[in-house]
Amino acid sequence: MDLQASVSAAWTKIQGMISGTITMLPNVILALIVFTLFFFAARTIRTLVRRLTSRHRQARNLGLVLGRLAQGTVILVGLFVALSIVVPSFKAGDLVQLLGISGVAVGFAFRDILQNFLAGILILLTEPFQIEDQIVFKDFEGTVENIQTRATIIRTYDGRRIVIPNAELFTNSVTVNTAFEKRRNEYDVGIGYGDDIDRAKQLILEALYSVDGVLHDPAPDALVMELAESTVNIRARWWIKPPRRADSLDSRDQVLIAIKNKLVANGIDLPFPTQQILFHDQTEETDGDRARQREGWPAGNNEVPKPRSIGGSLRKLAEMRSQRDGNGGE
């Protein structure tokens, strides 16, 4: 008897749930339709905002921020409307209160995500760099493909994708190679110590001016930077526009070819590192006389010793042997 009563009560409850579900089914379907409409409306608004701002490069990032905020706001409103249809007693204040109670726990659980989200919003608003800019961050260099609210995506020059959290980008130094319209390149050219420096600088400037893509304003220049071990180093500096990586490499290639051909054609030496070895018993007549020897000791009263010839070395050797043999005979 008790078993039949329990089964009957359970069946009655199931029938009630089924009846309630059937009764709420139209509201659920209507809520889904309404939320779907709000979802597509949010995507349309985001696309419209991005399209309106894409024509102006300075407003692209602002368009991304406004588009994403508008999309999130419309979806949130659609969620409230859909919940109100399914549950007529639902109030938006209830959800706000619930979010307030659990906000601290959510904040601790998703601290890194929220930090990256906030950094992404600040990057989009302050615009330290923009989409299609070429940046250098730590060991990564490439073109910015997308700035999301969580991370920034760059494409390296060798065709790889790097995803960098926005919090790291916002709190560390970033080099933006395309921040300005012009960019200066430089390269050190080594000439021989016997070459005319002024003539070499003139030839380098002529080579720079002959290359297409090298700007005349600002004008290129050539400066002596170092007296190295085997060369006199002259730094060639020139400006290019636009400052993108491919243009920089192409300009560098043409400039170096032009400088090398120009210097060689005019007899300017481009020496490679050399080393000179002096043997004290074969170089000068004064070797062994520390009052006059030059390698490592003073040269005396401004006297420059004469170089010792091979014949002189042989005679000196013969004299040394003769003296040694004479001493031995005694």
mmCIF file of C-alpha atoms in Angstrom:
data_model
loop_
_atom_site.group_PDB
_atom_site.id
_atom_site.type_symbol
_atom_site.label_atom_id
_atom_site.label_comp_id
_atom_site.label_asym_id
_atom_site.label_seq_id
_atom_site.Cartn_x
_atom_site.Cartn_y
_atom_site.Cartn_z
ATOM 1 C CA MET A 1 0.000 0.000 0.000
ATOM 2 C CA ASP A 2 2.855 2.346 0.869
ATOM 3 C CA LEU A 3 4.664 1.399 -2.357
ATOM 4 C CA GLN A 4 1.601 2.209 -4.461
ATOM 5 C CA ALA A 5 1.221 5.562 -2.720
ATOM 6 C CA SER A 6 4.876 6.430 -3.333
ATOM 7 C CA VAL A 7 4.669 5.479 -7.018
ATOM 8 C CA SER A 8 1.465 7.462 -7.382
ATOM 9 C CA ALA A 9 3.041 10.537 -5.759
ATOM 10 C CA ALA A 10 6.136 10.279 -7.943
ATOM 11 C CA TRP A 11 4.035 9.906 -11.070
ATOM 12 C CA THR A 12 1.955 12.900 -10.079
ATOM 13 C CA LYS A 13 5.108 14.960 -9.594
ATOM 14 C CA ILE A 14 6.494 13.875 -12.977
ATOM 15 C CA GLN A 15 3.206 14.770 -14.639
ATOM 16 C CA GLY A 16 3.356 18.165 -12.987
ATOM 17 C CA MET A 17 6.918 18.746 -14.218
ATOM 18 C CA ILE A 18 5.966 17.677 -17.731
ATOM 19 C CA SER A 19 2.952 19.925 -17.681
ATOM 20 C CA GLY A 20 5.080 22.840 -16.403
ATOM 21 C CA THR A 21 7.679 22.223 -19.062
ATOM 22 C CA ILE A 22 5.049 22.096 -21.777
ATOM 23 C CA THR A 23 3.545 25.268 -20.422
ATOM 24 C CA MET A 24 6.959 27.034 -20.390
ATOM 25 C CA LEU A 25 8.051 25.625 -23.756
ATOM 26 C CA PRO A 26 6.599 28.520 -25.818
ATOM 27 C CA ASN A 27 8.334 31.005 -23.497
ATOM 28 C CA VAL A 28 11.635 29.128 -23.820
ATOM 29 C CA ILE A 29 11.380 29.068 -27.609
ATOM 30 C CA LEU A 30 10.481 32.746 -27.667
ATOM 31 C CA ALA A 31 13.386 33.550 -25.342
ATOM 32 C CA LEU A 32 15.809 31.663 -27.582
ATOM 33 C CA ILE A 33 14.522 33.522 -30.626
ATOM 34 C CA VAL A 34 14.844 36.867 -28.859
ATOM 35 C CA PHE A 35 18.366 36.102 -27.614
ATOM 36 C CA THR A 36 19.392 34.957 -31.118
ATOM 37 C CA LEU A 37 18.106 38.216 -32.587
ATOM 38 C CA PHE A 38 20.037 40.218 -29.986
ATOM 39 C CA PHE A 39 23.175 38.133 -30.663
ATOM 40 C CA PHE A 40 23.133 38.789 -34.413
ATOM 41 C CA ALA A 41 22.217 42.421 -33.810
ATOM 42 C CA ALA A 42 25.300 42.713 -31.554
ATOM 43 C CA ARG A 43 27.564 41.258 -34.249
ATOM 44 C CA THR A 44 26.058 43.599 -36.833
ATOM 45 C CA ILE A 45 26.636 46.621 -34.609
ATOM 46 C CA ARG A 46 30.244 45.571 -33.989
ATOM 47 C CA THR A 47 30.891 45.122 -37.725
ATOM 48 C CA LEU A 48 29.253 48.465 -38.493
ATOM 49 C CA VAL A 49 31.366 50.312 -35.938
ATOM 50 C CA ARG A 50 34.583 48.716 -37.194
ATOM 51 C CA ARG A 51 33.643 49.522 -40.796
ATOM 52 C CA LEU A 52 32.958 53.166 -39.973
ATOM 53 C CA THR A 53 36.300 53.579 -38.212
ATOM 54 C CA SER A 54 38.433 51.456 -40.546
ATOM 55 C CA ARG A 55 38.781 54.347 -42.996
ATOM 56 C CA HIS A 56 40.747 56.351 -40.447
ATOM 57 C CA ARG A 57 43.945 54.674 -39.233
ATOM 58 C CA GLN A 58 44.017 56.653 -35.988
ATOM 59 C CA ALA A 59 40.491 55.494 -35.093
ATOM 60 C CA ARG A 60 40.883 51.766 -35.776
ATOM 61 C CA ASN A 61 41.704 50.795 -32.217
ATOM 62 C CA LEU A 62 38.952 53.024 -30.851
ATOM 63 C CA GLY A 63 36.558 51.329 -33.251
ATOM 64 C CA LEU A 64 37.622 47.929 -31.921
ATOM 65 C CA VAL A 65 36.967 49.034 -28.350
ATOM 66 C CA LEU A 66 33.587 50.608 -29.103
ATOM 67 C CA GLY A 67 32.538 47.665 -31.269
ATOM 68 C CA ARG A 68 33.355 45.077 -28.630
ATOM 69 C CA LEU A 69 31.752 47.095 -25.841
ATOM 70 C CA ALA A 70 28.622 47.612 -27.925
ATOM 71 C CA GLN A 71 28.485 43.915 -28.761
ATOM 72 C CA GLY A 72 28.860 42.903 -25.120
ATOM 73 C CA THR A 73 26.215 45.408 -23.984
ATOM 74 C CA VAL A 74 23.661 44.269 -26.564
ATOM 75 C CA ILE A 75 24.242 40.591 -25.726
ATOM 76 C CA LEU A 76 23.848 41.337 -22.006
ATOM 77 C CA VAL A 77 20.571 43.178 -22.644
ATOM 78 C CA GLY A 78 19.392 40.277 -24.774
ATOM 79 C CA LEU A 79 20.208 37.859 -21.949
ATOM 80 C CA PHE A 80 18.154 39.930 -19.486
ATOM 81 C CA VAL A 81 15.189 40.068 -21.876
ATOM 82 C CA ALA A 82 15.352 36.323 -22.559
ATOM 83 C CA LEU A 83 15.452 35.502 -18.827
ATOM 84 C CA SER A 84 12.503 37.814 -18.221
ATOM 85 C CA ILE A 85 10.482 35.913 -20.837
ATOM 86 C CA VAL A 86 11.309 32.490 -19.389
ATOM 87 C CA VAL A 87 10.985 33.581 -15.762
ATOM 88 C CA PRO A 88 8.516 36.506 -15.536
ATOM 89 C CA SER A 89 9.426 37.065 -11.882
ATOM 90 C CA PHE A 90 13.078 37.578 -12.759
ATOM 91 C CA LYS A 91 14.508 41.043 -12.132
ATOM 92 C CA ALA A 92 17.792 42.455 -13.382
ATOM 93 C CA GLY A 93 18.595 43.560 -9.836
ATOM 94 C CA ASP A 94 18.658 39.932 -8.713
ATOM 95 C CA LEU A 95 21.405 39.123 -11.199
ATOM 96 C CA VAL A 96 23.372 42.236 -10.251
ATOM 97 C CA GLN A 97 23.128 41.265 -6.587
ATOM 98 C CA LEU A 98 24.282 37.743 -7.369
ATOM 99 C CA LEU A 99 27.242 39.080 -9.359
ATOM 100 C CA GLY A 100 28.119 41.399 -6.501
ATOM 101 C CA ILE A 101 28.175 38.574 -3.992
ATOM 102 C CA SER A 102 30.359 36.346 -6.142
ATOM 103 C CA GLY A 103 32.498 39.150 -7.584
ATOM 104 C CA VAL A 104 35.319 38.727 -5.095
ATOM 105 C CA ALA A 105 35.602 34.984 -5.732
ATOM 106 C CA VAL A 106 35.452 35.508 -9.492
ATOM 107 C CA GLY A 107 38.096 38.208 -9.221
ATOM 108 C CA PHE A 108 40.548 35.894 -7.478
ATOM 109 C CA ALA A 109 39.797 32.981 -9.786
ATOM 110 C CA PHE A 110 40.167 34.978 -13.002
ATOM 111 C CA ARG A 111 42.712 37.567 -11.910
ATOM 112 C CA ASP A 112 45.078 37.004 -14.831
ATOM 113 C CA ILE A 113 42.236 36.991 -17.351
ATOM 114 C CA LEU A 114 40.805 40.222 -15.965
ATOM 115 C CA GLN A 115 44.265 41.796 -15.884
ATOM 116 C CA ASN A 116 44.856 40.936 -19.545
ATOM 117 C CA PHE A 117 41.365 42.180 -20.411
ATOM 118 C CA LEU A 118 41.952 45.541 -18.739
ATOM 119 C CA ALA A 119 45.404 45.851 -20.337
ATOM 120 C CA GLY A 120 43.876 45.073 -23.730
ATOM 121 C CA ILE A 121 41.290 47.832 -23.303
ATOM 122 C CA LEU A 122 44.000 50.298 -22.280
ATOM 123 C CA ILE A 123 46.184 49.313 -25.247
ATOM 124 C CA LEU A 124 43.274 49.834 -27.615
ATOM 125 C CA LEU A 125 42.495 53.223 -26.084
ATOM 126 C CA THR A 126 46.021 54.616 -25.646
ATOM 127 C CA GLU A 127 47.266 53.153 -28.965
ATOM 128 C CA PRO A 128 50.997 52.634 -28.281
ATOM 129 C CA PHE A 129 50.870 50.598 -31.500
ATOM 130 C CA GLN A 130 48.179 49.708 -34.000
ATOM 131 C CA ILE A 131 47.198 46.839 -36.251
ATOM 132 C CA GLU A 132 49.699 46.393 -39.131
ATOM 133 C CA ASP A 133 52.465 48.087 -37.121
ATOM 134 C CA GLN A 134 55.772 46.210 -36.916
ATOM 135 C CA ILE A 135 56.952 45.854 -33.330
ATOM 136 C CA VAL A 136 59.759 44.261 -31.321
ATOM 137 C CA PHE A 137 58.911 42.750 -27.932
ATOM 138 C CA LYS A 138 61.704 40.912 -26.118
ATOM 139 C CA ASP A 139 62.830 38.161 -28.526
ATOM 140 C CA PHE A 140 59.794 38.519 -30.805
ATOM 141 C CA GLU A 141 59.522 40.751 -33.863
ATOM 142 C CA GLY A 142 56.778 40.914 -36.436
ATOM 143 C CA THR A 143 53.615 42.590 -37.725
ATOM 144 C CA VAL A 144 50.592 43.121 -35.453
ATOM 145 C CA GLU A 145 47.710 41.079 -36.859
ATOM 146 C CA ASN A 146 45.072 41.610 -34.192
ATOM 147 C CA ILE A 147 44.668 43.270 -30.799
ATOM 148 C CA GLN A 148 42.212 41.250 -28.746
ATOM 149 C CA THR A 149 40.986 42.020 -25.266
ATOM 150 C CA ARG A 150 43.061 39.129 -23.884
ATOM 151 C CA ALA A 151 46.156 39.018 -26.098
ATOM 152 C CA THR A 152 47.875 40.635 -29.053
ATOM 153 C CA ILE A 153 48.714 38.468 -32.055
ATOM 154 C CA ILE A 154 51.780 39.208 -34.198
ATOM 155 C CA ARG A 155 53.019 37.477 -37.341
ATOM 156 C CA THR A 156 56.785 37.034 -37.503
ATOM 157 C CA TYR A 157 58.721 37.697 -40.688
ATOM 158 C CA ASP A 158 59.339 33.988 -41.166
ATOM 159 C CA GLY A 159 55.613 33.172 -41.117
ATOM 160 C CA ARG A 160 54.931 32.210 -37.483
ATOM 161 C CA ARG A 161 52.181 33.438 -35.179
ATOM 162 C CA ILE A 162 53.014 34.712 -31.688
ATOM 163 C CA VAL A 163 50.290 35.289 -29.061
ATOM 164 C CA ILE A 164 51.433 37.748 -26.370
ATOM 165 C CA PRO A 165 49.285 38.444 -23.260
ATOM 166 C CA ASN A 166 48.263 42.093 -23.146
ATOM 167 C CA ALA A 167 49.391 42.522 -19.538
ATOM 168 C CA GLU A 168 52.995 41.814 -20.557
ATOM 169 C CA LEU A 169 52.833 44.213 -23.493
ATOM 170 C CA PHE A 170 51.345 46.967 -21.352
ATOM 171 C CA THR A 171 53.920 46.695 -18.547
ATOM 172 C CA ASN A 172 57.092 46.145 -20.634
ATOM 173 C CA SER A 173 58.999 48.070 -23.265
ATOM 174 C CA VAL A 174 57.901 47.641 -26.876
ATOM 175 C CA THR A 175 59.792 48.954 -29.915
ATOM 176 C CA VAL A 176 57.493 50.158 -32.702
ATOM 177 C CA ASN A 177 59.521 50.205 -35.915
ATOM 178 C CA THR A 178 56.711 51.746 -37.986
ATOM 179 C CA ALA A 179 55.653 54.459 -35.542
ATOM 180 C CA PHE A 180 56.933 57.191 -37.895
ATOM 181 C CA GLU A 181 56.957 57.621 -41.645
ATOM 182 C CA LYS A 182 60.757 57.584 -41.963
ATOM 183 C CA ARG A 183 63.474 55.355 -40.573
ATOM 184 C CA ARG A 184 67.266 55.640 -40.555
ATOM 185 C CA ASN A 185 69.577 52.767 -41.467
ATOM 186 C CA GLU A 186 73.328 52.637 -40.923
ATOM 187 C CA TYR A 187 76.319 50.461 -41.748
ATOM 188 C CA ASP A 188 80.044 50.676 -40.912
ATOM 189 C CA VAL A 189 82.457 50.509 -43.857
ATOM 190 C CA GLY A 190 86.154 49.829 -43.197
ATOM 191 C CA ILE A 191 88.813 51.431 -45.428
ATOM 192 C CA GLY A 192 92.577 51.081 -45.309
ATOM 193 C CA TYR A 193 94.797 53.349 -43.196
ATOM 194 C CA GLY A 194 96.594 54.479 -46.338
ATOM 195 C CA ASP A 195 93.411 55.661 -48.085
ATOM 196 C CA ASP A 196 92.190 59.266 -48.241
ATOM 197 C CA ILE A 197 89.376 59.521 -45.680
ATOM 198 C CA ASP A 198 87.740 62.598 -47.209
ATOM 199 C CA ARG A 199 87.765 60.994 -50.642
ATOM 200 C CA ALA A 200 86.261 57.798 -49.254
ATOM 201 C CA LYS A 201 83.484 59.736 -47.491
ATOM 202 C CA GLN A 202 82.686 61.601 -50.717
ATOM 203 C CA LEU A 203 82.463 58.344 -52.667
ATOM 204 C CA ILE A 204 80.196 56.788 -50.025
ATOM 205 C CA LEU A 205 77.823 59.761 -50.219
ATOM 206 C CA GLU A 206 77.785 59.543 -54.013
ATOM 207 C CA ALA A 207 76.881 55.872 -53.735
ATOM 208 C CA LEU A 208 74.079 56.641 -51.265
ATOM 209 C CA TYR A 209 72.565 59.335 -53.466
ATOM 210 C CA SER A 210 72.604 56.980 -56.456
ATOM 211 C CA VAL A 211 70.314 54.412 -54.783
ATOM 212 C CA ASP A 212 66.581 54.693 -55.390
ATOM 213 C CA GLY A 213 64.645 54.870 -52.154
ATOM 214 C CA VAL A 214 67.324 56.727 -50.186
ATOM 215 C CA LEU A 215 65.809 60.039 -49.099
ATOM 216 C CA HIS A 216 67.595 63.288 -49.868
ATOM 217 C CA ASP A 217 65.812 64.998 -46.981
ATOM 218 C CA PRO A 218 67.029 64.179 -44.381
ATOM 219 C CA ALA A 219 70.288 63.908 -46.260
ATOM 220 C CA PRO A 220 72.539 60.856 -45.887
ATOM 221 C CA ASP A 221 75.893 61.292 -44.182
ATOM 222 C CA ALA A 222 79.198 59.505 -43.611
ATOM 223 C CA LEU A 223 81.058 59.804 -40.303
ATOM 224 C CA VAL A 224 84.382 58.380 -39.100
ATOM 225 C CA MET A 225 83.444 56.237 -36.091
ATOM 226 C CA GLU A 226 86.516 54.194 -35.167
ATOM 227 C CA LEU A 227 90.214 53.664 -35.798
ATOM 228 C CA ALA A 228 90.109 49.888 -35.657
ATOM 229 C CA GLU A 229 92.962 47.371 -35.734
ATOM 230 C CA SER A 230 93.017 46.953 -39.501
ATOM 231 C CA THR A 231 90.614 49.593 -40.826
ATOM 232 C CA VAL A 232 89.322 53.123 -40.472
ATOM 233 C CA ASN A 233 85.593 52.609 -39.941
ATOM 234 C CA ILE A 234 83.229 55.070 -41.647
ATOM 235 C CA ARG A 235 79.537 54.865 -40.727
ATOM 236 C CA ALA A 236 77.150 55.412 -43.637
ATOM 237 C CA ARG A 237 73.696 56.602 -42.523
ATOM 238 C CA TRP A 238 70.638 57.065 -44.707
ATOM 239 C CA TRP A 239 66.849 57.463 -44.363
ATOM 240 C CA ILE A 240 64.103 55.448 -46.058
ATOM 241 C CA LYS A 241 60.347 55.748 -46.448
ATOM 242 C CA PRO A 242 58.250 53.710 -45.690
ATOM 243 C CA PRO A 243 60.062 52.180 -42.707
ATOM 244 C CA ARG A 244 58.839 48.596 -43.035
ATOM 245 C CA ARG A 245 61.138 45.593 -42.667
ATOM 246 C CA ALA A 246 61.044 44.555 -46.328
ATOM 247 C CA ASP A 247 61.857 48.098 -47.485
ATOM 248 C CA SER A 248 64.731 48.318 -44.984
ATOM 249 C CA LEU A 249 66.305 45.065 -46.169
ATOM 250 C CA ASP A 250 65.916 45.998 -49.846
ATOM 251 C CA SER A 251 67.474 49.428 -49.249
ATOM 252 C CA ARG A 252 70.357 47.919 -47.264
ATOM 253 C CA ASP A 253 71.083 45.459 -50.069
ATOM 254 C CA GLN A 254 71.207 48.161 -52.743
ATOM 255 C CA VAL A 255 73.226 50.584 -50.613
ATOM 256 C CA LEU A 256 75.945 48.064 -49.708
ATOM 257 C CA ILE A 257 76.319 46.962 -53.314
ATOM 258 C CA ALA A 258 76.586 50.578 -54.474
ATOM 259 C CA ILE A 259 79.166 51.505 -51.798
ATOM 260 C CA LYS A 260 81.338 48.467 -52.456
ATOM 261 C CA ASN A 261 81.368 48.982 -56.227
ATOM 262 C CA LYS A 262 82.005 52.715 -55.881
ATOM 263 C CA LEU A 263 84.964 52.346 -53.510
ATOM 264 C CA VAL A 264 86.591 49.490 -55.408
ATOM 265 C CA ALA A 265 86.206 51.306 -58.741
ATOM 266 C CA ASN A 266 88.032 54.315 -57.316
ATOM 267 C CA GLY A 267 90.911 52.405 -55.718
ATOM 268 C CA ILE A 268 89.771 52.565 -52.097
ATOM 269 C CA ASP A 269 90.930 49.514 -50.180
ATOM 270 C CA LEU A 270 88.451 47.377 -48.228
ATOM 271 C CA PRO A 271 90.951 45.435 -46.105
ATOM 272 C CA PHE A 272 90.304 42.323 -44.105
ATOM 273 C CA PRO A 273 91.845 41.849 -40.633
ATOM 274 C CA THR A 274 95.622 41.413 -40.816
ATOM 275 C CA GLN A 275 98.352 40.735 -38.273
ATOM 276 C CA GLN A 276 101.999 41.765 -38.478
ATOM 277 C CA ILE A 277 104.703 39.698 -36.782
ATOM 278 C CA LEU A 278 108.140 41.236 -36.161
ATOM 279 C CA PHE A 279 111.194 39.154 -35.317
ATOM 280 C CA HIS A 280 113.632 41.226 -33.251
ATOM 281 C CA ASP A 281 116.685 39.454 -34.640
ATOM 282 C CA GLN A 282 115.768 40.185 -38.266
ATOM 283 C CA THR A 283 114.141 43.616 -38.432
ATOM 284 C CA GLU A 284 116.493 46.411 -37.423
ATOM 285 C CA GLU A 285 120.183 47.066 -36.899
ATOM 286 C CA THR A 286 119.556 48.153 -33.309
ATOM 287 C CA ASP A 287 117.869 44.945 -32.136
ATOM 288 C CA GLY A 288 119.265 44.053 -28.724
ATOM 289 C CA ASP A 289 120.303 47.635 -27.928
ATOM 290 C CA ARG A 290 117.567 48.776 -25.552
ATOM 291 C CA ALA A 291 118.660 52.393 -25.780
ATOM 292 C CA ARG A 292 117.744 52.473 -29.457
ATOM 293 C CA GLN A 293 115.401 49.529 -30.075
ATOM 294 C CA ARG A 294 111.787 50.489 -30.909
ATOM 295 C CA GLU A 295 109.693 47.350 -30.392
ATOM 296 C CA GLY A 296 108.842 47.694 -26.729
ATOM 297 C CA TRP A 297 111.565 50.220 -25.787
ATOM 298 C CA PRO A 298 112.312 53.862 -26.582
ATOM 299 C CA ALA A 299 113.864 54.701 -29.933
ATOM 300 C CA GLY A 300 116.660 56.777 -28.439
ATOM 301 C CA ASN A 301 117.319 60.385 -29.465
ATOM 302 C CA ASN A 302 114.580 60.418 -32.104
ATOM 303 C CA GLU A 303 116.748 58.249 -34.310
ATOM 304 C CA VAL A 304 114.937 55.853 -36.610
ATOM 305 C CA PRO A 305 116.942 52.635 -36.978
ATOM 306 C CA LYS A 306 117.603 51.357 -40.461
ATOM 307 C CA PRO A 307 116.106 48.021 -41.417
ATOM 308 C CA ARG A 308 118.542 45.162 -41.436
ATOM 309 C CA SER A 309 119.033 43.489 -44.778
ATOM 310 C CA ILE A 310 119.440 39.765 -45.293
ATOM 311 C CA GLY A 311 123.099 40.287 -46.171
ATOM 312 C CA GLY A 312 123.637 42.278 -43.002
ATOM 313 C CA SER A 313 121.955 39.561 -40.973
ATOM 314 C CA LEU A 314 124.261 36.949 -42.517
ATOM 315 C CA ARG A 315 127.335 39.073 -41.805
ATOM 316 C CA LYS A 316 126.159 39.622 -38.227
ATOM 317 C CA LEU A 317 125.655 35.879 -37.855
ATOM 318 C CA ALA A 318 129.120 35.174 -39.267
ATOM 319 C CA GLU A 319 130.688 37.658 -36.848
ATOM 320 C CA MET A 320 128.880 36.074 -33.913
ATOM 321 C CA ARG A 321 130.101 32.595 -34.939
ATOM 322 C CA SER A 322 133.642 33.878 -35.484
ATOM 323 C CA GLN A 323 133.706 35.458 -32.047
ATOM 324 C CA ARG A 324 132.288 32.294 -30.506
ATOM 325 C CA ASP A 325 134.858 30.098 -32.275
ATOM 326 C CA GLY A 326 137.663 32.447 -31.259
ATOM 327 C CA ASN A 327 136.574 32.383 -27.645
ATOM 328 C CA GLY A 328 136.354 28.621 -27.805
ATOM 329 C CA GLY A 329 139.874 28.342 -29.190
ATOM 330 C CA GLU A 330 141.260 30.382 -26.359
#
